[in-house]
Each structure stands twice: as C-alpha cells, then as structure tokens.
Amino acid sequence: MNIKGRTPHIIHLLAFLWCYEYTAMATRLQGSFDTQDFFKFLVKFGFQKAESHRPQDSFGYIYGNITSHRDFHQPVTLAVLDKSTFVDFYHNRSLSIYGRELACQHMFKNVQLLAYDVDCNPHGKRDFLRRVPCPWGHLCADEDAPTNVITGNQFTYVISEVSQPRFWYMALVACYRNRTTCQWHSYDSLTAPASFLNNSISELHYDIHVVNGHPNNSAAHPLTYEFSFDQQNLLEMYLIFLLVYIILLPMQIYAVRLQKHPVTKLFTLSLLSEFVSLVLITIHLIKFASNGKGQPNLQTSGDILDIFSRTTFMLILLLLAKGWAVTRQQISRTGWIILMSIWVPYCAFHVFLYYWNRTEVDIISDVDEYQTWPGWIVLILRTSFMLWFLYELRNTMKYEHSSKKLDFLLHLGASSLVWFIYLPIVAIVALQVSPMWRYKLLLGITNSADCLAYCVMTGLLWPNRSGQYLLLTGTKYAGMDELDEFNEAPHIVRERERRQNSIDNPVVVVTNAPNHTPNRLALPNGDACTDLLEAEDLDAELLTDLNKNSHIVA
C-alpha cells in the first residue's frame, strides 16, 4: 500500500441462509460498530495487480465516511492490513478474554512498527491505520494530504499491488493510541465507569466503499470495478451459461411436451431449477456490479436451487442405472427406501456444507469449501454414489438383450462417470492453485461440467431417440418383457399357440383347385395366404414391432 497517497431446525437453517449477507462479497459496507463489541471484521478483498501503463486507474481504493452522533473520549481504530500483518493482529484479538487492555497491546505490537504515525512513528512506510470516528464535515485526523482523498469522503486508502494480486483485510477495533506515551489501550478502560453509571453507548456509523480501479474512472471497467479480484469475471461467466440455458431449456420443454415420460419430466425439473438458479445469481451480480451490494438473498436462493438441481440430476442417473423406465417400469419398494435413505442425507450434507462455508470457515484462511470436513464428506458421498451407479448399471446391462438399450446405457455410463468423477479430481487439483484464482476455477469447471451433462442428457432423451429405449406408457403390451430381437417374448409364443388351436377362424385346405398351389391355405372368403409357418412368422414380426413401445413392471 502507498503511504499517504428438514425439520424445524432445517427450516431455521434455510431462513438463516436467506437472511445472511455474505460480507466477503460486499464492497459497499454500511453499518455501525459499538465499542462494547471490541472487534468487528469488515471485509476481505482481493486487489488486482496494478498495470504499468495506467497505474492510477488500476490501483485499489478504500474510501468512505465514519462518523458518530456522540463524542468519543478517544478515537478507536480502523485497520486495513495485508495478510502477513493481519494474521497476528487477528489471532491476538482472542486475548480479550483475559483483558482488552492486554489484547490491544498485542494486536498492535507488530503493526505499530510498520504503520505510519505522525507522532509516534513518522518513519513508518505503511499506511495502515485511521483514527475514527472522523469529525462531521471534515477529513479524518490522519488524512494530511487532502488531495488524495476522494471527493465527498473523509478518508481514502490507495492500494498499489505492483507484483501480484493480494488479499487485504479491514476491521474496526476499540483500541486507541496514547499520543504522549505511544502505548495502545482499550477504549473500555477509559469509558467503563461512565458507561456503567450513565448506561451510555459509544457507537459509530460507517459507509465504506472498496473497489478495484479509480472511482472517477469506474465507467471504464464496470465488470471488474466492484468485484474482489478472486470474483472478477464471474458476471461474464454467468451470462454465457445463462445464454446456453436460454436455448437448452425451451428445447427440453418442447421435448417433454412431445413425450410425457417420468424420466424426461424429472430431468426437466432439474434443468429448470438450474436455469432459475442462474437467473437469480446473474441478477445479483448485475446489481452488485452497479452498487457494490447486490441482492444477497437472491444469491442464496440461487445457490440452494443449484444444489437441488445437481442432487436431482444425480438421482436421475441412479434411477436410470437401476433400469427405471428402461428395462422396468417401477422400482421395488425396498429399492426406493434404500435409494432415498442415501440420497436425502447427501442433499442435507450439501446444504450443510453451503452453510458451513459461509459462516464457519475462518475469514483469514484461504481454504475452499472442499477443504473442510463437510466438504470431504460430500466428496466421499459423491464417490460412493459413483461406485453405486456403476454397480447398478452393470447389473442392468447384464440382463438386457436389446442392442439399442445397451447402446443407450453405455453412453449414459461413460458420460455420467465423467460427471461423477470430475469434482473430486478438481478439488484435489485446486489445492495447488492460488487462492486468488481458485474460486473462479472451481466455479467455472463445476458450471461447465454441469452444463455439458445437461446438454448430453437432453440429446439422449430427445423424443426421436428415447422412444427406442425408454419404456413408454399407454401401449397395448404394457407390463411385458422386451425380448423381441430374439423372437422369444412370452406374448408371441402364446399368440402362436392360440392361432394353432383356434377354432374361431376355420381353415379350409384346398388340394385340387387348379388355381391354387398345393400346401396352401385359404380362408372362407377365398383369399389366399401363405403357409402356416410363414403366417406365424409374419404375425410374430408384427407383434415385435408393436412391442417396441412395451414395458415391464418390476
């Protein structure tokens, strides 16, 4: 930085996620800080690398106003620190349980050696600290270069990352520095007796903006200005995927109207959920790009719908692997119980992982969601589902004789295996990727793989193809096994026997008719037909063609 320059608990959980604002995403920070809270973390933000040809426009900027309706006996501190400095500063805050005075001294022990202070460290090289609240209508006390302050604001930090992008952290802490002794003290030690007797509250209000790029030139880079470096280009990515789904969803709706089938209906529900998820998140990102706050509730709703879409798609794959609507019309009750008893906990763990990642992961850590123990459980469950999928698919193919259905199952198995395995592999590879790029990498690969999977499934379930291997309802031979290619279907055999023994259609054997060939049959109306064996074969072929749309009941 430049110097001076499923139960009620599930319902409550979902309600919390709906209302929770993800502060790590926000760049427009508005709120209040009570000194009784001692410490408040504000934001973790990734600043981009400055461009050599236009450094002023590519620097990071933190600017805003911090005021109070009450007079403070001593100002408290706003700290903006890089990670190497913030780690000790953040961890030492826990010493407040032994005394806030002790915590203040340890928190600023290393910071005070680096931070510029006009009275106590005029040779400091880093612009880390501000004394707040600032006087109404005036700059903060530490702003001794008014020309560096963004117009209409009381303070401004300029972040110049010349080598590589980095995360910076901002927090408010109820500590102040004695201007005579240069020692750090707790604000409560100064005001505790008065607060106890008068029940007074020392509260300040802040409105802070954190951006990448100069505020006076924000229109030149609207898609990156408000975003932390690790989340830049997300809006463009979501717009591209949204365009793909805008084409894909109407195609699938058209397909499901042509061929109403339980598999296509369930897949359409999964695809629709993913589309709505993308719409909600894209709206949030568009709003975020315009005001730095967005619509966090829309983002949360979109994320939950995305989880529902992916888990529903996994359920479809497992049902198809078990032969549902391909070799059997129904799955046994025991099979459904086993399937739901595993799939439902998997969904619950996915939601819990989302909650954990947004609330429990330490703000200074650079881990992603799959480097936490809920993430490990989700990856293990996903791998288990993959093995189960392969086992069920193998059993289904073992007893299937139709070449068209076997071809469908082979294509399903190959594409689904890629979809199952990509996430564990990417989660491992992401460990070697810088945190500044990891989030975009995971999100980009995940959305790309899901989009490709939906496109492949749309093609496999397209009506002019799926009619060859999906069991369609409403046919005359519903409930019968499909062994047509071998001419061994039970209904064909029974039809042959019935025709041989039937007395309803008498047959006349013509032996001396001059116009008829020996060994021929004639019906009472005089029409000629082929011999008995040929007639049975033709009937069997006709029934085989009809039976292509039949299905069995498991």
Coordinates of C-alpha atoms in Angstrom, one line a residue:
M1 CA 0.0 0.0 0.0
N2 CA 1.2 3.5 -0.7
I3 CA 1.9 5.8 2.2
K4 CA -0.5 8.8 2.4
G5 CA -1.5 8.6 -1.1
R6 CA -35.8 -30.9 7.0
T7 CA -37.2 -30.4 10.5
P8 CA -37.8 -27.1 12.2
H9 CA -34.1 -27.0 12.5
I10 CA -33.8 -27.2 8.7
I11 CA -36.4 -24.5 8.3
H12 CA -34.5 -22.2 10.7
L13 CA -31.3 -23.0 8.8
L14 CA -32.8 -22.1 5.5
A15 CA -34.3 -18.9 7.0
F16 CA -30.8 -18.0 8.3
L17 CA -29.2 -18.6 4.9
W18 CA -31.9 -16.5 3.3
C19 CA -31.2 -13.5 5.5
Y20 CA -27.5 -13.9 5.9
E21 CA -25.4 -11.4 3.9
Y22 CA -22.0 -12.7 2.8
T23 CA -19.8 -9.9 3.8
A24 CA -16.8 -11.2 2.0
M25 CA -18.6 -10.5 -1.3
A26 CA -19.8 -7.0 -0.4
T27 CA -17.7 -3.9 -1.3
R28 CA -20.2 -1.3 -0.2
L29 CA -20.1 -1.6 3.6
Q30 CA -22.7 0.2 5.6
G31 CA -23.4 -0.4 9.3
S32 CA -22.5 0.5 12.8
F33 CA -19.9 -0.5 15.4
D34 CA -20.4 -0.5 19.2
T35 CA -17.2 -0.3 21.2
Q36 CA -18.7 -2.8 23.6
D37 CA -18.1 -5.4 20.8
F38 CA -14.4 -4.6 20.9
F39 CA -13.7 -6.1 17.4
K40 CA -15.6 -6.1 14.1
F41 CA -14.3 -7.7 10.9
L42 CA -15.5 -5.8 7.9
V43 CA -14.2 -7.3 4.7
K44 CA -11.7 -9.5 2.9
F45 CA -11.0 -8.1 -0.5
G46 CA -8.6 -9.1 -3.3
F47 CA -6.9 -6.2 -5.0
Q48 CA -5.7 -6.6 -8.6
K49 CA -2.2 -6.1 -9.9
A50 CA -1.6 -2.5 -11.0
E51 CA -1.0 -2.0 -14.7
S52 CA 2.2 -0.2 -15.6
H53 CA 0.7 1.9 -18.4
R54 CA -2.2 3.3 -16.2
P55 CA -1.3 2.7 -12.5
Q56 CA -3.6 5.3 -11.1
D57 CA -6.7 3.8 -12.8
S58 CA -5.7 0.2 -11.8
F59 CA -4.9 0.8 -8.1
G60 CA -7.3 -0.4 -5.4
Y61 CA -9.2 2.2 -3.4
I62 CA -10.8 2.2 0.0
Y63 CA -12.8 5.3 0.8
G64 CA -15.7 6.4 2.8
N65 CA -17.1 8.1 5.9
I66 CA -17.1 7.1 9.6
T67 CA -19.0 9.3 12.0
S68 CA -20.8 9.2 15.3
H69 CA -23.6 11.1 16.9
R70 CA -21.8 11.0 20.3
D71 CA -18.4 12.5 21.3
F72 CA -15.7 9.9 21.8
H73 CA -13.3 10.4 24.7
Q74 CA -10.6 8.9 22.4
P75 CA -10.9 7.7 18.8
V76 CA -10.9 4.0 18.1
T77 CA -9.0 2.4 15.2
L78 CA -9.8 1.4 11.6
A79 CA -7.1 -1.1 10.4
V80 CA -6.5 -2.0 6.8
L81 CA -3.8 -4.7 6.6
D82 CA -2.3 -7.2 4.2
K83 CA -2.4 -10.8 5.1
S84 CA 1.1 -11.1 6.6
T85 CA 0.3 -8.4 9.1
F86 CA -3.3 -9.2 9.7
V87 CA -2.7 -12.8 10.8
D88 CA -1.1 -11.9 14.2
F89 CA -3.4 -8.9 14.6
Y90 CA -6.5 -11.1 14.1
H91 CA -5.3 -14.0 16.3
N92 CA -4.3 -11.8 19.2
R93 CA -7.9 -10.4 19.5
S94 CA -8.7 -13.6 21.4
L95 CA -6.6 -12.3 24.3
S96 CA -9.5 -10.1 25.1
I97 CA -10.9 -12.8 27.2
Y98 CA -8.0 -12.1 29.6
G99 CA -8.4 -8.4 29.3
R100 CA -8.9 -6.0 26.4
E101 CA -6.0 -3.9 27.5
L102 CA -3.7 -6.8 27.0
A103 CA -5.3 -7.7 23.7
C104 CA -4.8 -4.1 22.3
Q105 CA -1.1 -4.2 23.2
H106 CA -0.5 -7.5 21.5
M107 CA -2.7 -6.8 18.4
F108 CA -0.7 -3.6 17.5
K109 CA 2.7 -4.8 18.7
N110 CA 3.9 -5.6 15.1
V111 CA 1.6 -3.2 13.3
Q112 CA 2.9 -0.1 15.1
L113 CA 6.4 -0.9 13.8
L114 CA 5.3 -0.7 10.2
A115 CA 2.4 1.8 10.3
Y116 CA 3.0 5.5 9.7
D117 CA 2.0 7.7 12.6
V118 CA 2.8 11.4 12.5
D119 CA 3.5 11.5 16.3
C120 CA 4.8 8.0 17.2
N121 CA 6.3 6.6 14.0
P122 CA 6.9 9.2 11.4
H123 CA 9.3 6.9 9.6
G124 CA 6.7 4.2 9.1
K125 CA 6.4 3.0 5.5
R126 CA 2.9 1.7 5.6
D127 CA -0.5 3.4 5.6
F128 CA -2.4 1.0 7.8
L129 CA -4.4 2.9 10.4
R130 CA -7.1 5.6 10.8
R131 CA -8.4 7.2 13.9
V132 CA -12.2 7.1 13.8
P133 CA -14.9 8.5 14.1
C134 CA -13.9 11.4 11.9
P135 CA -15.3 14.9 12.7
W136 CA -18.6 15.8 10.9
G137 CA -17.9 17.6 7.7
H138 CA -14.1 17.2 8.0
L139 CA -11.4 14.7 7.0
C140 CA -10.1 12.1 9.4
A141 CA -7.3 13.3 11.6
D142 CA -4.7 11.1 9.8
E143 CA -5.5 12.5 6.3
D144 CA -2.8 15.1 6.0
A145 CA -2.9 15.1 2.2
P146 CA -6.5 16.3 1.2
T147 CA -5.8 16.0 -2.5
N148 CA -5.5 12.2 -2.1
V149 CA -9.0 11.9 -0.6
I150 CA -11.9 11.0 -2.9
T151 CA -14.3 14.0 -3.1
G152 CA -17.2 13.7 -0.6
N153 CA -15.4 11.3 1.7
Q154 CA -13.4 11.6 4.9
F155 CA -10.6 9.1 4.3
T156 CA -9.0 7.2 1.4
Y157 CA -6.6 4.3 1.2
V158 CA -4.7 3.6 -2.0
I159 CA -3.6 0.0 -2.6
S160 CA -0.9 -0.4 -5.2
E161 CA 0.0 -4.1 -5.9
V162 CA 2.8 -3.9 -8.3
S163 CA 3.9 -7.6 -8.3
Q164 CA 0.8 -9.8 -7.9
P165 CA -2.8 -9.6 -6.7
R166 CA -3.3 -10.0 -2.9
F167 CA -6.0 -10.1 -0.3
W168 CA -6.3 -7.2 2.2
Y169 CA -8.4 -7.2 5.3
M170 CA -10.3 -4.4 7.1
A171 CA -11.5 -4.3 10.7
L172 CA -12.6 -1.9 13.4
V173 CA -11.2 -2.4 16.9
A174 CA -11.9 -0.5 20.2
C175 CA -8.3 0.4 20.8
Y176 CA -6.6 3.8 20.9
R177 CA -3.1 5.0 21.0
N178 CA -1.9 7.4 23.6
R179 CA -0.4 10.4 21.7
T180 CA 2.1 11.1 24.5
T181 CA 3.3 7.6 25.5
C182 CA 2.5 6.0 22.2
Q183 CA 1.1 3.0 24.1
W184 CA -2.0 1.1 23.0
H185 CA -5.0 0.9 25.3
S186 CA -8.6 -0.4 25.3
Y187 CA -11.3 2.1 24.8
D188 CA -13.4 0.4 27.5
S189 CA -10.7 1.0 30.1
L190 CA -11.2 4.7 29.5
T191 CA -15.0 4.7 29.5
A192 CA -16.1 1.8 31.6
P193 CA -17.0 3.7 34.8
A194 CA -19.0 6.3 32.8
S195 CA -20.7 3.6 30.7
F196 CA -21.7 1.7 33.9
L197 CA -23.1 4.8 35.6
N198 CA -24.7 6.5 32.6
N199 CA -25.6 3.5 30.5
S200 CA -24.0 5.3 27.6
I201 CA -23.3 3.7 24.2
S202 CA -20.2 4.6 22.1
E203 CA -21.4 3.7 18.6
L204 CA -20.1 4.9 15.3
H205 CA -21.6 4.6 11.8
Y206 CA -19.6 3.7 8.7
D207 CA -20.2 3.9 4.9
I208 CA -17.1 2.4 3.2
H209 CA -16.5 1.5 -0.5
V210 CA -13.8 -0.9 -1.5
V211 CA -13.1 -1.1 -5.3
N212 CA -10.5 -2.1 -7.9
G213 CA -9.8 1.0 -10.0
H214 CA -10.1 4.7 -9.6
P215 CA -13.6 5.9 -8.5
N216 CA -13.5 8.7 -11.0
N217 CA -13.0 6.3 -13.9
S218 CA -15.3 3.5 -12.8
A219 CA -17.3 3.5 -16.1
A220 CA -14.2 2.4 -18.0
H221 CA -14.2 -1.1 -16.3
P222 CA -17.8 -1.7 -15.0
L223 CA -17.4 -5.5 -14.9
T224 CA -14.4 -5.6 -12.5
Y225 CA -14.7 -2.3 -10.6
E226 CA -16.8 -3.5 -7.7
F227 CA -15.5 -7.1 -7.5
S228 CA -12.7 -8.6 -5.5
F229 CA -10.0 -10.0 -7.8
D230 CA -10.9 -13.6 -7.0
Q231 CA -14.5 -12.9 -8.2
Q232 CA -13.8 -10.8 -11.2
N233 CA -15.3 -12.1 -14.5
L234 CA -18.0 -14.1 -12.7
L235 CA -20.7 -11.9 -14.3
E236 CA -19.4 -12.6 -17.8
M237 CA -19.2 -16.4 -17.0
Y238 CA -22.8 -16.5 -15.7
L239 CA -24.1 -14.5 -18.6
I240 CA -22.5 -17.1 -21.0
F241 CA -24.0 -20.0 -19.2
L242 CA -27.4 -18.3 -18.9
L243 CA -27.4 -17.8 -22.7
V244 CA -26.8 -21.6 -23.2
Y245 CA -29.6 -22.5 -20.8
I246 CA -31.9 -20.0 -22.5
I247 CA -31.5 -22.2 -25.6
L248 CA -31.4 -25.5 -23.8
L249 CA -34.5 -25.1 -21.6
P250 CA -37.1 -24.4 -24.3
M251 CA -35.7 -27.4 -26.3
Q252 CA -36.3 -29.6 -23.3
I253 CA -39.8 -28.2 -22.6
Y254 CA -40.6 -28.9 -26.2
A255 CA -39.3 -32.5 -25.9
V256 CA -41.3 -33.2 -22.7
R257 CA -44.5 -32.0 -24.3
L258 CA -43.9 -34.4 -27.2
Q259 CA -43.1 -37.3 -25.0
K260 CA -44.5 -37.2 -21.5
H261 CA -42.4 -39.6 -19.5
P262 CA -41.3 -39.8 -15.8
V263 CA -37.6 -39.6 -16.8
T264 CA -38.0 -36.6 -19.0
K265 CA -40.3 -34.8 -16.5
L266 CA -37.8 -35.3 -13.7
F267 CA -34.9 -34.1 -15.9
T268 CA -36.9 -31.0 -17.0
L269 CA -37.4 -30.2 -13.3
S270 CA -33.7 -30.4 -12.7
L271 CA -32.9 -28.3 -15.7
L272 CA -35.5 -25.7 -14.8
S273 CA -34.0 -25.4 -11.3
E274 CA -30.6 -24.8 -12.7
F275 CA -31.9 -22.2 -15.1
V276 CA -33.7 -20.3 -12.3
S277 CA -30.6 -20.6 -10.2
L278 CA -28.5 -18.9 -12.9
V279 CA -31.1 -16.2 -13.4
L280 CA -31.1 -15.3 -9.7
I281 CA -27.4 -15.3 -9.3
T282 CA -27.0 -13.3 -12.5
I283 CA -29.4 -10.6 -11.3
H284 CA -27.5 -10.4 -8.0
L285 CA -24.2 -10.0 -9.9
I286 CA -25.6 -7.3 -12.2
K287 CA -26.9 -5.4 -9.2
F288 CA -23.6 -5.9 -7.4
A289 CA -21.7 -4.5 -10.4
S290 CA -23.8 -1.4 -10.2
N291 CA -23.9 -0.7 -6.4
G292 CA -21.4 -3.0 -4.7
K293 CA -24.1 -4.7 -2.6
G294 CA -26.3 -6.6 -5.0
Q295 CA -29.1 -8.8 -3.7
P296 CA -27.6 -11.4 -1.3
N297 CA -31.0 -13.1 -0.8
L298 CA -31.2 -13.8 -4.5
Q299 CA -27.7 -15.2 -4.4
T300 CA -28.6 -17.5 -1.5
S301 CA -31.8 -18.7 -3.2
G302 CA -29.9 -19.3 -6.4
D303 CA -27.2 -21.3 -4.6
I304 CA -29.8 -23.5 -2.9
L305 CA -31.6 -24.1 -6.2
D306 CA -28.3 -25.1 -7.7
I307 CA -27.8 -27.7 -5.0
F308 CA -31.3 -29.0 -5.6
S309 CA -30.6 -29.2 -9.4
R310 CA -27.4 -31.1 -9.0
T311 CA -28.7 -33.6 -6.5
T312 CA -31.8 -34.2 -8.6
F313 CA -29.7 -34.9 -11.6
M314 CA -27.7 -37.4 -9.6
L315 CA -31.0 -39.1 -8.6
I316 CA -31.9 -39.3 -12.3
L317 CA -28.6 -41.0 -13.1
L318 CA -29.1 -43.6 -10.3
L319 CA -32.7 -44.4 -11.4
L320 CA -31.6 -44.9 -15.0
A321 CA -28.7 -47.1 -13.9
K322 CA -31.2 -49.3 -12.0
G323 CA -33.1 -49.6 -15.3
W324 CA -36.1 -47.5 -14.3
A325 CA -38.2 -46.7 -17.4
V326 CA -35.6 -48.5 -19.5
T327 CA -35.9 -52.2 -18.6
R328 CA -38.5 -51.9 -15.8
Q329 CA -41.4 -49.5 -15.3
Q330 CA -41.2 -49.5 -11.5
I331 CA -38.6 -50.0 -8.8
S332 CA -39.3 -52.1 -5.8
R333 CA -40.3 -50.6 -2.5
T334 CA -37.1 -51.8 -0.9
G335 CA -35.1 -50.2 -3.7
W336 CA -36.8 -46.9 -3.2
I337 CA -36.2 -46.9 0.6
I338 CA -32.5 -47.7 0.1
L339 CA -32.2 -45.0 -2.5
M340 CA -33.9 -42.3 -0.5
S341 CA -32.1 -43.2 2.7
I342 CA -28.8 -42.4 1.0
W343 CA -29.8 -39.6 -1.4
V344 CA -31.7 -37.5 1.2
P345 CA -28.7 -37.3 3.7
Y346 CA -26.5 -36.4 0.7
C347 CA -28.7 -33.4 0.0
A348 CA -28.7 -32.5 3.6
F349 CA -24.9 -32.6 3.7
H350 CA -24.7 -30.4 0.6
V351 CA -26.9 -27.7 2.3
F352 CA -24.9 -28.0 5.5
L353 CA -21.6 -27.6 3.5
Y354 CA -23.0 -24.4 2.0
Y355 CA -24.0 -23.1 5.4
W356 CA -20.6 -24.1 6.9
N357 CA -18.6 -22.5 4.1
R358 CA -20.4 -19.2 4.5
T359 CA -20.4 -19.0 8.3
E360 CA -17.8 -21.2 9.9
V361 CA -14.7 -21.0 7.7
D362 CA -12.2 -18.7 9.2
I363 CA -12.0 -15.4 7.3
I364 CA -8.2 -15.3 7.1
S365 CA -7.9 -18.9 5.8
D366 CA -7.6 -19.5 2.1
V367 CA -9.4 -22.8 2.1
D368 CA -12.3 -23.5 -0.2
E369 CA -15.5 -25.4 0.6
Y370 CA -13.9 -28.8 -0.3
Q371 CA -11.0 -28.4 2.1
T372 CA -13.3 -28.5 5.1
W373 CA -14.6 -31.7 6.8
P374 CA -18.2 -31.2 5.5
G375 CA -16.6 -30.8 2.0
W376 CA -14.7 -34.0 2.5
I377 CA -17.9 -35.9 3.4
V378 CA -19.7 -34.5 0.3
L379 CA -16.8 -35.7 -1.9
I380 CA -16.8 -39.2 -0.2
L381 CA -20.5 -39.5 -0.7
R382 CA -20.3 -38.4 -4.3
T383 CA -17.6 -41.0 -4.9
S384 CA -19.8 -43.6 -3.2
F385 CA -22.7 -42.7 -5.4
M386 CA -20.4 -43.1 -8.4
L387 CA -19.5 -46.7 -7.4
W388 CA -23.1 -47.5 -6.6
F389 CA -24.1 -46.1 -10.1
L390 CA -21.5 -48.4 -11.8
Y391 CA -22.7 -51.4 -9.8
E392 CA -26.4 -50.8 -10.7
L393 CA -25.5 -50.1 -14.3
R394 CA -23.6 -53.3 -14.6
N395 CA -26.4 -55.4 -13.2
T396 CA -28.9 -53.7 -15.6
M397 CA -26.8 -54.3 -18.6
K398 CA -26.2 -57.9 -17.7
Y399 CA -29.8 -58.8 -18.1
E400 CA -30.6 -56.6 -21.1
H401 CA -30.7 -58.0 -24.6
S402 CA -31.8 -55.1 -26.7
S403 CA -28.9 -53.6 -28.6
K404 CA -30.4 -50.2 -28.7
K405 CA -30.9 -50.1 -24.9
L406 CA -27.4 -51.4 -24.4
D407 CA -26.1 -48.6 -26.6
F408 CA -28.0 -46.1 -24.5
L409 CA -26.8 -47.5 -21.2
L410 CA -23.2 -47.5 -22.5
H411 CA -23.4 -43.8 -23.5
L412 CA -25.1 -43.0 -20.2
G413 CA -22.4 -44.8 -18.2
A414 CA -19.5 -43.1 -20.0
S415 CA -20.8 -39.6 -19.7
S416 CA -22.1 -40.0 -16.2
L417 CA -18.8 -41.4 -15.0
V418 CA -17.0 -38.2 -16.2
W419 CA -19.7 -36.1 -14.4
F420 CA -19.3 -38.1 -11.1
I421 CA -15.5 -38.1 -11.0
Y422 CA -14.6 -34.5 -12.1
L423 CA -15.4 -32.8 -8.8
P424 CA -13.1 -34.9 -6.6
I425 CA -10.3 -34.5 -9.1
V426 CA -10.8 -30.8 -9.4
A427 CA -11.0 -30.4 -5.7
I428 CA -7.5 -32.1 -5.4
V429 CA -6.0 -30.0 -8.2
A430 CA -7.4 -26.8 -6.7
L431 CA -5.1 -27.3 -3.7
Q432 CA -2.2 -26.3 -6.0
V433 CA -3.9 -23.2 -7.3
S434 CA -3.5 -19.8 -5.8
P435 CA -6.5 -18.7 -3.7
M436 CA -6.8 -15.6 -5.9
W437 CA -7.7 -17.9 -8.8
R438 CA -9.2 -21.0 -7.0
Y439 CA -12.7 -19.8 -6.6
K440 CA -13.2 -18.9 -10.2
L441 CA -11.5 -22.2 -11.3
L442 CA -13.9 -24.3 -9.2
L443 CA -16.9 -22.4 -10.2
G444 CA -16.0 -22.4 -13.9
I445 CA -15.3 -26.1 -14.1
T446 CA -18.3 -27.0 -12.0
N447 CA -20.7 -25.0 -14.1
S448 CA -19.1 -26.2 -17.3
A449 CA -19.4 -29.8 -16.4
D450 CA -23.0 -29.5 -15.3
C451 CA -23.9 -27.6 -18.5
L452 CA -22.2 -30.3 -20.6
A453 CA -24.0 -33.0 -18.6
Y454 CA -27.4 -31.3 -19.2
C455 CA -26.7 -31.0 -22.9
V456 CA -25.8 -34.7 -23.2
M457 CA -28.8 -35.8 -21.3
T458 CA -31.1 -33.6 -23.4
G459 CA -29.7 -35.3 -26.5
L460 CA -30.1 -38.8 -25.0
L461 CA -33.7 -38.1 -24.0
W462 CA -34.7 -36.4 -27.2
P463 CA -38.1 -37.9 -28.4
N464 CA -36.9 -39.4 -31.7
R465 CA -34.1 -41.2 -29.9
S466 CA -35.5 -42.1 -26.5
G467 CA -38.5 -43.8 -27.9
Q468 CA -36.2 -46.6 -29.0
Y469 CA -35.0 -47.4 -25.4
L470 CA -37.4 -45.8 -22.9
L471 CA -40.5 -47.6 -21.8
L472 CA -43.4 -45.5 -22.9
T473 CA -46.8 -45.8 -21.1
G474 CA -50.1 -46.4 -22.8
T475 CA -49.2 -49.3 -25.1
K476 CA -51.2 -52.4 -25.6
Y477 CA -48.4 -54.6 -24.3
A478 CA -47.6 -52.7 -21.2
G479 CA -46.1 -54.9 -18.5
M480 CA -44.3 -57.4 -20.8
D481 CA -40.7 -58.2 -21.2
E482 CA -38.8 -57.0 -24.2
L483 CA -37.1 -59.9 -25.9
D484 CA -38.3 -59.0 -29.4
E485 CA -34.9 -59.3 -31.1
F486 CA -34.7 -62.9 -30.2
N487 CA -38.4 -63.6 -31.0
E488 CA -38.8 -65.2 -27.6
A489 CA -41.3 -62.8 -25.9
P490 CA -43.9 -64.8 -24.0
H491 CA -46.8 -63.0 -25.6
I492 CA -45.5 -64.0 -29.1
V493 CA -45.2 -67.7 -28.1
R494 CA -48.7 -67.6 -26.6
E495 CA -50.1 -65.9 -29.7
R496 CA -48.6 -68.7 -31.9
E497 CA -50.2 -71.4 -29.7
R498 CA -53.5 -69.6 -29.7
R499 CA -53.6 -69.4 -33.5
Q500 CA -52.7 -73.0 -33.9
N501 CA -55.5 -74.2 -31.6
S502 CA -58.1 -71.6 -32.6
I503 CA -61.5 -72.8 -33.8
D504 CA -63.0 -69.4 -34.2
N505 CA -61.4 -69.0 -37.7
P506 CA -61.9 -72.3 -39.6
V507 CA -59.3 -73.0 -42.2
V508 CA -60.1 -74.8 -45.5
V509 CA -57.4 -76.9 -47.1
V510 CA -57.6 -76.7 -50.9
T511 CA -55.9 -79.7 -52.7
N512 CA -57.4 -79.9 -56.1
A513 CA -58.1 -76.3 -57.0
P514 CA -56.4 -75.6 -60.3
N515 CA -55.7 -72.0 -59.4
H516 CA -54.0 -72.8 -56.1
T517 CA -50.7 -74.3 -55.3
P518 CA -50.6 -77.4 -53.1
N519 CA -49.9 -77.0 -49.4
R520 CA -51.6 -73.6 -49.4
L521 CA -54.4 -72.4 -47.1
A522 CA -57.5 -70.4 -47.9
L523 CA -59.8 -68.6 -45.7
P524 CA -63.6 -69.0 -46.0
N525 CA -63.8 -65.8 -48.1
G526 CA -61.4 -67.3 -50.7
D527 CA -58.4 -65.1 -50.0
A528 CA -55.1 -66.8 -50.3
C529 CA -52.3 -66.6 -47.7
T530 CA -49.0 -68.1 -47.1
D531 CA -48.4 -71.4 -45.4
L532 CA -48.9 -71.7 -41.6
L533 CA -45.3 -71.2 -40.6
E534 CA -44.9 -68.1 -42.7
A535 CA -48.1 -66.7 -41.4
E536 CA -46.9 -67.2 -37.8
D537 CA -43.6 -65.5 -38.6
L538 CA -45.3 -62.5 -40.1
D539 CA -47.6 -62.2 -37.0
A540 CA -44.6 -62.5 -34.7
E541 CA -42.8 -59.7 -36.6
L542 CA -45.9 -57.5 -36.4
L543 CA -46.1 -58.1 -32.7
T544 CA -42.4 -57.5 -32.3
D545 CA -42.8 -54.1 -33.9
L546 CA -45.7 -53.2 -31.7
N547 CA -43.8 -54.4 -28.7
K548 CA -41.0 -51.9 -29.2
N549 CA -43.0 -49.5 -27.1
S550 CA -43.9 -52.0 -24.4
H551 CA -42.6 -52.0 -20.8
I552 CA -42.5 -54.4 -17.8
V553 CA -43.4 -54.0 -14.2
A554 CA -40.6 -54.9 -11.8

